[in-house]
Coordinates of C-alpha atoms and ligand atoms in Angstrom, one line a residue:
M29 CA -34.9 5.4 8.8
I30 CA -31.8 7.3 9.9
L31 CA -31.9 10.8 11.5
I32 CA -28.6 12.5 10.8
L33 CA -28.0 15.1 13.5
R34 CA -26.2 18.4 13.4
P35 CA -22.4 17.8 13.4
N36 CA -20.8 17.7 16.8
I37 CA -24.2 17.8 18.6
D38 CA -23.9 18.1 22.4
K39 CA -25.5 15.0 23.9
T40 CA -26.1 16.8 27.2
G41 CA -27.7 19.8 25.3
I42 CA -31.4 20.5 25.2
D43 CA -32.0 19.6 21.6
F44 CA -30.6 16.1 21.9
Q45 CA -32.4 15.5 25.2
E46 CA -35.7 16.6 23.7
L47 CA -35.2 14.6 20.6
M48 CA -34.5 11.4 22.6
E49 CA -37.4 12.0 24.8
F50 CA -39.7 12.4 21.8
L51 CA -38.3 9.3 20.1
G52 CA -38.6 7.3 23.4
K53 CA -42.4 7.9 23.4
M54 CA -43.0 6.7 19.8
P55 CA -44.9 3.4 19.9
G56 CA -43.2 0.5 18.1
I57 CA -40.0 2.4 17.4
Q58 CA -36.6 1.8 18.8
A59 CA -33.8 4.4 18.5
R60 CA -30.1 3.4 18.3
V61 CA -27.5 6.1 18.5
H62 CA -24.3 5.8 16.5
D63 CA -21.4 8.2 16.4
E64 CA -19.4 8.5 13.2
H65 CA -16.0 9.9 14.1
G66 CA -14.6 11.8 11.0
A67 CA -11.4 13.7 10.7
Q68 CA -13.0 17.1 11.4
Q69 CA -16.2 16.3 13.3
V70 CA -18.4 13.7 15.0
L71 CA -21.6 12.9 13.1
T72 CA -24.3 11.4 15.3
E73 CA -26.8 9.2 13.5
I74 CA -30.0 7.8 15.0
Y75 CA -31.2 4.5 13.5
L76 CA -34.9 4.1 13.9
V77 CA -36.0 0.5 13.7
G78 CA -39.5 -1.0 13.9
D79 CA -42.6 0.4 12.4
T80 CA -41.0 3.3 10.5
A81 CA -43.1 3.0 7.3
S82 CA -45.7 5.4 8.6
L83 CA -43.2 8.1 9.7
N84 CA -43.2 11.3 7.7
S85 CA -39.7 12.3 6.6
D86 CA -40.4 16.0 6.7
E87 CA -41.8 15.9 10.2
M88 CA -38.8 13.9 11.4
A89 CA -36.4 16.3 9.8
S90 CA -38.0 19.2 11.8
L91 CA -37.3 17.6 15.1
P92 CA -34.7 19.4 17.3
G93 CA -31.1 18.7 16.4
V94 CA -32.0 16.8 13.2
E95 CA -30.3 18.0 10.0
R96 CA -31.3 15.3 7.5
V97 CA -33.4 12.2 7.2
V98 CA -32.5 9.2 5.1
R99 CA -35.1 6.6 4.4
V100 CA -33.3 3.2 4.4
Q101 CA -34.1 0.4 2.1
D102 CA -34.2 -3.0 3.7
E103 CA -31.0 -4.2 2.1
Y104 CA -27.6 -3.2 3.4
R105 CA -29.1 -1.0 6.0
I106 CA -25.9 0.3 7.5
L107 CA -23.4 0.0 4.7
G108 CA -25.8 0.7 1.8
R109 CA -26.2 4.0 -0.1
H110 CA -29.8 4.9 0.2
Q111 CA -32.0 7.3 -1.7
D112 CA -30.4 10.8 -1.8
D113 CA -27.7 9.5 0.5
Q114 CA -24.4 11.3 -0.1
R115 CA -22.8 10.0 3.1
S116 CA -19.5 8.1 2.7
I117 CA -18.0 5.7 5.1
S118 CA -14.6 7.2 5.8
F119 CA -12.2 6.4 8.6
D120 CA -8.7 7.0 9.7
Y121 CA -6.8 4.0 10.9
N122 CA -3.3 4.3 12.3
G123 CA -2.7 7.5 10.2
V124 CA -4.1 6.1 7.0
R125 CA -7.4 7.4 5.5
F126 CA -9.9 5.1 3.9
S127 CA -13.0 6.2 2.0
Q128 CA -14.6 6.2 -1.5
D129 CA -12.5 9.3 -2.3
D130 CA -9.1 7.8 -1.4
L131 CA -6.7 5.3 -2.9
N132 CA -4.3 3.1 -1.0
V133 CA -2.0 0.5 -2.4
F134 CA -1.3 -2.7 -0.3
A135 CA 1.6 -4.4 -2.1
G136 CA 3.3 -7.2 -0.3
L137 CA 3.8 -10.9 0.3
C138 CA 0.9 -13.2 -0.3
A139 CA 2.3 -15.3 2.6
V140 CA 5.0 -14.4 5.1
D141 CA 7.9 -16.8 4.6
T142 CA 11.3 -15.7 5.7
R143 CA 12.4 -12.7 7.8
R144 CA 14.7 -11.7 5.0
H145 CA 11.9 -11.5 2.4
V146 CA 9.6 -9.6 4.7
E147 CA 12.4 -7.1 5.4
Q148 CA 13.3 -6.7 1.7
M149 CA 9.6 -6.2 0.9
M150 CA 9.1 -3.5 3.5
R151 CA 12.3 -1.7 2.7
A152 CA 11.3 -1.5 -1.0
L153 CA 7.8 -0.2 -0.1
V154 CA 9.2 2.5 2.1
E155 CA 11.7 3.5 -0.5
H156 CA 8.7 4.1 -2.8
G157 CA 6.7 6.1 -0.3
Q158 CA 4.3 3.2 0.7
T159 CA 3.0 2.8 4.2
C160 CA 0.7 -0.2 3.8
T161 CA 1.3 -3.8 2.9
R162 CA -0.2 -7.3 2.8
M163 CA 1.4 -10.1 4.7
G164 CA -0.5 -13.4 5.1
A165 CA 0.2 -15.4 8.2
Y166 CA -2.8 -17.7 8.1
K167 CA -3.3 -19.2 4.6
P168 CA -6.4 -21.1 3.6
R169 CA -5.0 -23.6 1.0
T170 CA -6.8 -25.9 -1.3
S171 CA -4.5 -28.9 -0.4
P172 CA -4.0 -29.9 3.3
Y173 CA -0.4 -30.7 2.4
A174 CA 0.4 -27.2 1.1
F175 CA 2.1 -24.6 3.4
Q176 CA -0.5 -23.2 5.7
G177 CA 1.3 -20.1 6.8
H178 CA 3.5 -19.5 9.8
G179 CA 0.5 -18.5 11.9
A180 CA 1.0 -16.8 15.2
S181 CA 4.7 -17.6 15.5
C182 CA 5.6 -15.0 12.8
L183 CA 3.5 -12.2 14.1
P184 CA 5.9 -10.6 16.6
W185 CA 8.8 -10.3 14.2
V186 CA 6.5 -9.2 11.3
F187 CA 5.0 -6.5 13.5
E188 CA 8.4 -5.4 14.7
L189 CA 9.8 -5.1 11.2
A190 CA 6.8 -3.1 10.1
G191 CA 7.4 -0.7 13.0
K192 CA 11.0 -0.4 12.1
H193 CA 10.2 0.5 8.5
G194 CA 7.3 2.8 9.2
I195 CA 4.6 0.5 7.8
R196 CA 1.3 1.6 9.3
V197 CA -1.2 -1.0 8.1
I198 CA -0.8 -4.7 7.3
A199 CA -3.7 -6.5 5.5
M200 CA -3.8 -10.0 7.1
E201 CA -6.3 -12.7 6.5
V202 CA -7.9 -14.5 9.5
T203 CA -9.7 -17.8 9.0
H204 CA -10.7 -18.4 12.7
E205 CA -11.7 -16.2 15.5
N206 CA -8.6 -17.2 17.5
H207 CA -6.5 -15.5 14.9
V208 CA -8.0 -12.1 15.9
R209 CA -6.9 -12.7 19.5
E210 CA -3.5 -13.9 18.4
I211 CA -3.0 -10.7 16.4
Q212 CA -4.2 -8.6 19.3
E213 CA -1.8 -10.3 21.7
A214 CA 1.2 -10.0 19.4
L215 CA 0.5 -6.3 18.8
E216 CA 0.2 -5.7 22.5
A217 CA 3.4 -7.7 23.3
T218 CA 5.4 -5.8 20.7
G219 CA 4.1 -2.4 21.8
R220 CA 1.7 -1.8 18.8
P221 CA 4.4 -0.9 16.3
T222 CA 1.9 -1.1 13.4
G223 CA -1.8 -1.6 12.5
V224 CA -3.6 -4.5 11.1
M225 CA -6.5 -4.7 8.7
L226 CA -8.3 -8.1 9.1
Q227 CA -9.0 -9.8 5.9
I228 CA -11.9 -12.2 5.3
G229 CA -11.0 -14.3 2.3
T230 CA -13.2 -15.3 -0.5
R231 CA -13.6 -18.8 0.9
N232 CA -14.9 -17.4 4.2
T233 CA -17.2 -14.7 2.8
Q234 CA -20.2 -16.6 4.2
N235 CA -18.6 -17.9 7.3
F236 CA -21.3 -16.2 9.4
E237 CA -19.9 -17.0 12.8
L238 CA -16.5 -15.6 11.8
L239 CA -18.2 -12.5 10.4
K240 CA -20.0 -12.0 13.6
H241 CA -16.9 -12.3 15.7
V242 CA -14.9 -10.0 13.5
G243 CA -17.8 -7.6 13.4
R244 CA -18.0 -7.4 17.2
Q245 CA -14.4 -6.2 17.6
Q246 CA -13.8 -2.5 17.0
Q247 CA -10.0 -2.5 17.1
F248 CA -9.3 -3.4 13.5
P249 CA -10.9 -2.4 10.2
V250 CA -11.9 -5.3 8.0
L251 CA -11.4 -6.1 4.3
I252 CA -14.0 -8.6 3.2
K253 CA -13.5 -10.2 -0.2
R254 CA -16.4 -11.1 -2.5
G255 CA -17.2 -14.8 -2.5
F256 CA -15.9 -16.3 -5.7
G257 CA -19.0 -18.5 -6.4
I258 CA -21.9 -16.6 -4.9
T259 CA -24.0 -13.6 -6.0
L260 CA -22.9 -10.0 -5.4
E261 CA -26.0 -9.5 -3.3
E262 CA -24.9 -12.5 -1.0
S263 CA -21.4 -11.0 -0.6
L264 CA -22.7 -7.5 0.2
N265 CA -25.0 -9.0 2.8
A266 CA -22.0 -10.8 4.3
A267 CA -20.3 -7.3 4.6
E268 CA -23.5 -6.1 6.3
Y269 CA -23.0 -8.8 8.9
L270 CA -19.8 -7.1 10.0
A271 CA -21.6 -3.7 10.3
S272 CA -24.7 -5.1 12.0
E273 CA -22.4 -6.4 14.7
G274 CA -20.9 -3.0 15.3
N275 CA -17.9 -2.6 13.0
R276 CA -18.5 -0.2 10.2
R277 CA -14.9 0.2 9.1
V278 CA -15.4 -2.2 6.3
I279 CA -13.8 -2.3 2.8
F280 CA -15.2 -4.5 0.1
G281 CA -12.8 -6.4 -2.1
L282 CA -13.2 -7.7 -5.6
R283 CA -10.9 -10.6 -6.5
G284 CA -12.3 -12.2 -9.6
M285 CA -15.0 -15.0 -9.9
K286 CA -14.6 -18.7 -10.5
S287 CA -14.6 -19.6 -14.2
N288 CA -13.5 -22.5 -16.3
L289 CA -10.2 -24.2 -15.8
G290 CA -9.1 -23.4 -19.4
D291 CA -9.7 -19.7 -19.1
P292 CA -6.7 -17.4 -19.5
H293 CA -6.9 -16.0 -16.0
R294 CA -7.1 -17.8 -12.6
N295 CA -10.5 -16.0 -12.0
F296 CA -12.7 -13.9 -14.2
V297 CA -11.8 -10.3 -13.5
D298 CA -14.9 -8.5 -12.1
F299 CA -13.5 -5.0 -11.7
G300 CA -16.3 -3.7 -14.0
H301 CA -18.3 -4.0 -10.7
V302 CA -16.3 -1.3 -8.9
P303 CA -18.8 1.4 -9.8
V304 CA -21.7 -0.9 -8.9
I305 CA -20.4 -1.4 -5.3
R306 CA -19.8 2.4 -5.0
R307 CA -23.4 3.0 -6.1
L308 CA -25.0 0.4 -3.9
T309 CA -22.9 0.9 -0.8
R310 CA -20.8 3.5 0.9
M311 CA -17.8 1.2 1.4
P312 CA -14.4 1.9 0.0
V313 CA -13.8 -0.7 -2.8
C314 CA -10.6 -2.8 -3.0
I315 CA -9.4 -4.7 -6.1
D316 CA -7.1 -7.6 -5.9
P317 CA -5.6 -8.0 -9.4
S318 CA -3.2 -10.8 -8.3
H319 CA -5.8 -13.4 -7.2
S320 CA -8.0 -12.4 -10.2
V321 CA -5.4 -12.7 -13.0
G322 CA -3.1 -15.3 -11.3
N323 CA -0.2 -15.2 -13.8
R324 CA 2.5 -12.9 -15.2
E325 CA 1.4 -12.9 -18.8
A326 CA 1.9 -9.7 -20.7
D327 CA 0.5 -8.2 -23.9
S328 CA 2.5 -7.3 -27.0
D329 CA 3.4 -3.9 -25.4
G330 CA 4.9 -5.7 -22.5
I331 CA 2.2 -4.6 -20.1
L332 CA 1.3 -7.4 -17.6
D333 CA -2.3 -8.5 -17.4
I334 CA -2.1 -7.8 -13.7
C335 CA -1.2 -4.2 -14.5
H336 CA -4.0 -3.9 -17.0
A337 CA -6.5 -5.3 -14.5
T338 CA -5.2 -2.9 -11.8
A339 CA -5.6 0.0 -14.2
Q340 CA -9.1 -1.1 -15.1
G341 CA -10.2 -1.1 -11.5
V342 CA -8.4 2.2 -10.6
I343 CA -9.8 4.1 -13.6
A344 CA -13.3 3.0 -12.5
G345 CA -12.7 4.4 -9.0
A346 CA -11.2 1.7 -6.8
N347 CA -10.0 2.8 -3.4
M348 CA -7.6 0.1 -2.5
V349 CA -5.3 -2.2 -4.4
L350 CA -4.2 -5.5 -2.8
V351 CA -1.4 -7.0 -4.8
D352 CA 1.2 -9.7 -4.5
F353 CA 4.9 -8.9 -4.7
H354 CA 7.9 -11.0 -3.8
P355 CA 11.6 -10.4 -3.7
E356 CA 12.2 -13.9 -5.2
P357 CA 8.9 -15.2 -6.6
S358 CA 10.5 -18.6 -7.5
K359 CA 11.1 -19.1 -3.8
A360 CA 7.6 -18.0 -2.6
L361 CA 5.8 -20.6 -0.6
V362 CA 2.4 -19.4 -1.9
D363 CA 1.3 -17.9 -5.2
G364 CA 4.8 -17.2 -6.6
P365 CA 3.7 -17.4 -10.2
Q366 CA 1.5 -14.3 -9.8
A367 CA 3.9 -12.2 -7.7
L368 CA 5.5 -9.1 -9.1
T369 CA 9.1 -8.4 -8.3
L370 CA 10.5 -5.6 -6.3
K371 CA 12.1 -4.2 -9.5
E372 CA 8.6 -3.9 -10.9
L373 CA 7.3 -1.9 -7.9
P374 CA 8.0 1.7 -9.1
R375 CA 6.6 0.9 -12.5
F376 CA 3.5 -0.6 -11.0
L377 CA 3.0 2.4 -8.7
E378 CA 3.5 4.8 -11.6
D379 CA 0.9 2.9 -13.6
V380 CA -1.6 3.2 -10.7
R381 CA -0.9 6.9 -10.5
I382 CA -1.7 7.3 -14.2
A383 CA -4.9 5.4 -13.9
R384 CA -5.9 7.3 -10.8
E385 CA -5.3 10.6 -12.5
A386 CA -7.4 9.4 -15.4
Y387 CA -10.2 8.5 -13.0
E388 CA -10.0 11.9 -11.3
R389 CA -10.3 13.6 -14.7
R390 CA -13.2 11.4 -15.6
R391 CA -14.9 12.3 -12.3
E392 CA -14.3 16.0 -13.1
L393 CA -15.9 15.5 -16.5
A394 CA -18.9 13.9 -15.0
R395 CA -19.3 16.8 -12.5
R396 CA -19.1 19.3 -15.4
Y397 CA -22.1 17.5 -16.9
G398 CA -24.0 17.7 -13.7
G399 CA -23.2 14.2 -12.6
K400 CA -25.9 12.9 -15.0
A401 CA -25.3 10.3 -17.6
H402 CA -24.2 12.0 -20.8
V403 CA -26.2 11.0 -23.8
A404 CA -24.8 12.0 -27.2
A405 CA -27.3 14.1 -29.2
Ligands
PEP30 C1 -5.2 -13.7 -0.3 O1 -5.5 -12.5 -0.5 O2 -4.1 -14.1 0.1 C2 -6.2 -14.7 -0.7 C3 -6.2 -15.9 -0.3 O3 -7.2 -14.1 -1.4 P1 -8.7 -14.7 -1.7 O4 -9.4 -14.9 -0.5 O5 -9.3 -13.6 -2.6 O6 -8.4 -16.0 -2.5
MN31 MN1 -2.5 -15.8 -2.5

């Protein structure tokens, strides 16, 4: 059970003190206080754990300082959306806002290769009003002989270039806990010119020790990708690991599921699950059309499958798009065949805007019908 207190409640005030005293005397119940720092206010939530089944919600709601009570299902206790639970996880990180109401595009290099490519990429992004990017330094590769990423050695100059071009957040995969420390150190050494969103890749979705480590740090928000060969429930539980260790700034990423080799896309696009994640949890939802589709095929109108998949996710309410671009895809060291070119960036962004506008109009339509499913007479 979660007690949601009056916004900006004073912890030294009488209501809070009385409430904590009361909760402290309840047998078999432990109370954990958590502050959610929003843009306008601090929302204090008290998580009651233990024997909560017998608690009466109305009685708990009448305790001093309590505004609302949410009864939590067992699953996804922290990140889940529980009955009558309208709360959303929203956070600002380095000047960028993330929530189920926002949309941020992270276009960039699958893997950092040369300084020139990184700079060309960042310059193009800024020219088109973008402040976020993706830049892989640690690459989990199928073959041990494939390029594994430049690792820690590229971090200082990548961060400096980001600072120079006004890039505020870089999504960057980590595959080992040491990588988190290396990123922290490089940011520190360069004077924190940018921010980093740690990425847990699909191959590490159930690397529980990595999840615990990344969950314990509070400096960086985390993008966790759905595991490509496990159930959705297993992937959502993996996300909950991060939150249960203390980090609630978690974004859940769809990136396609493993299918047969002969299938037309690298992975089976699962963006039909965007609304499912938004219903089950309060996490912002990311889509990665590049690793889902995995090629540059287009339809007879000349629209790339990657753009179609992006639009499908965005029109369904996605909150983040992670997408591979490269100034010279034929020279990319990782995933060149699925990278879009810098020339295609404005068109891609315009396509995203069209899909987002359509989503907003659809949301408005749903509100007009009272948010209930509309059944034709
Ligand atoms: C990536 O985004 O670079 C990546 C490797 O993605 P995934 O973990 O989804 O394969
Ligand atoms: Mn890739």
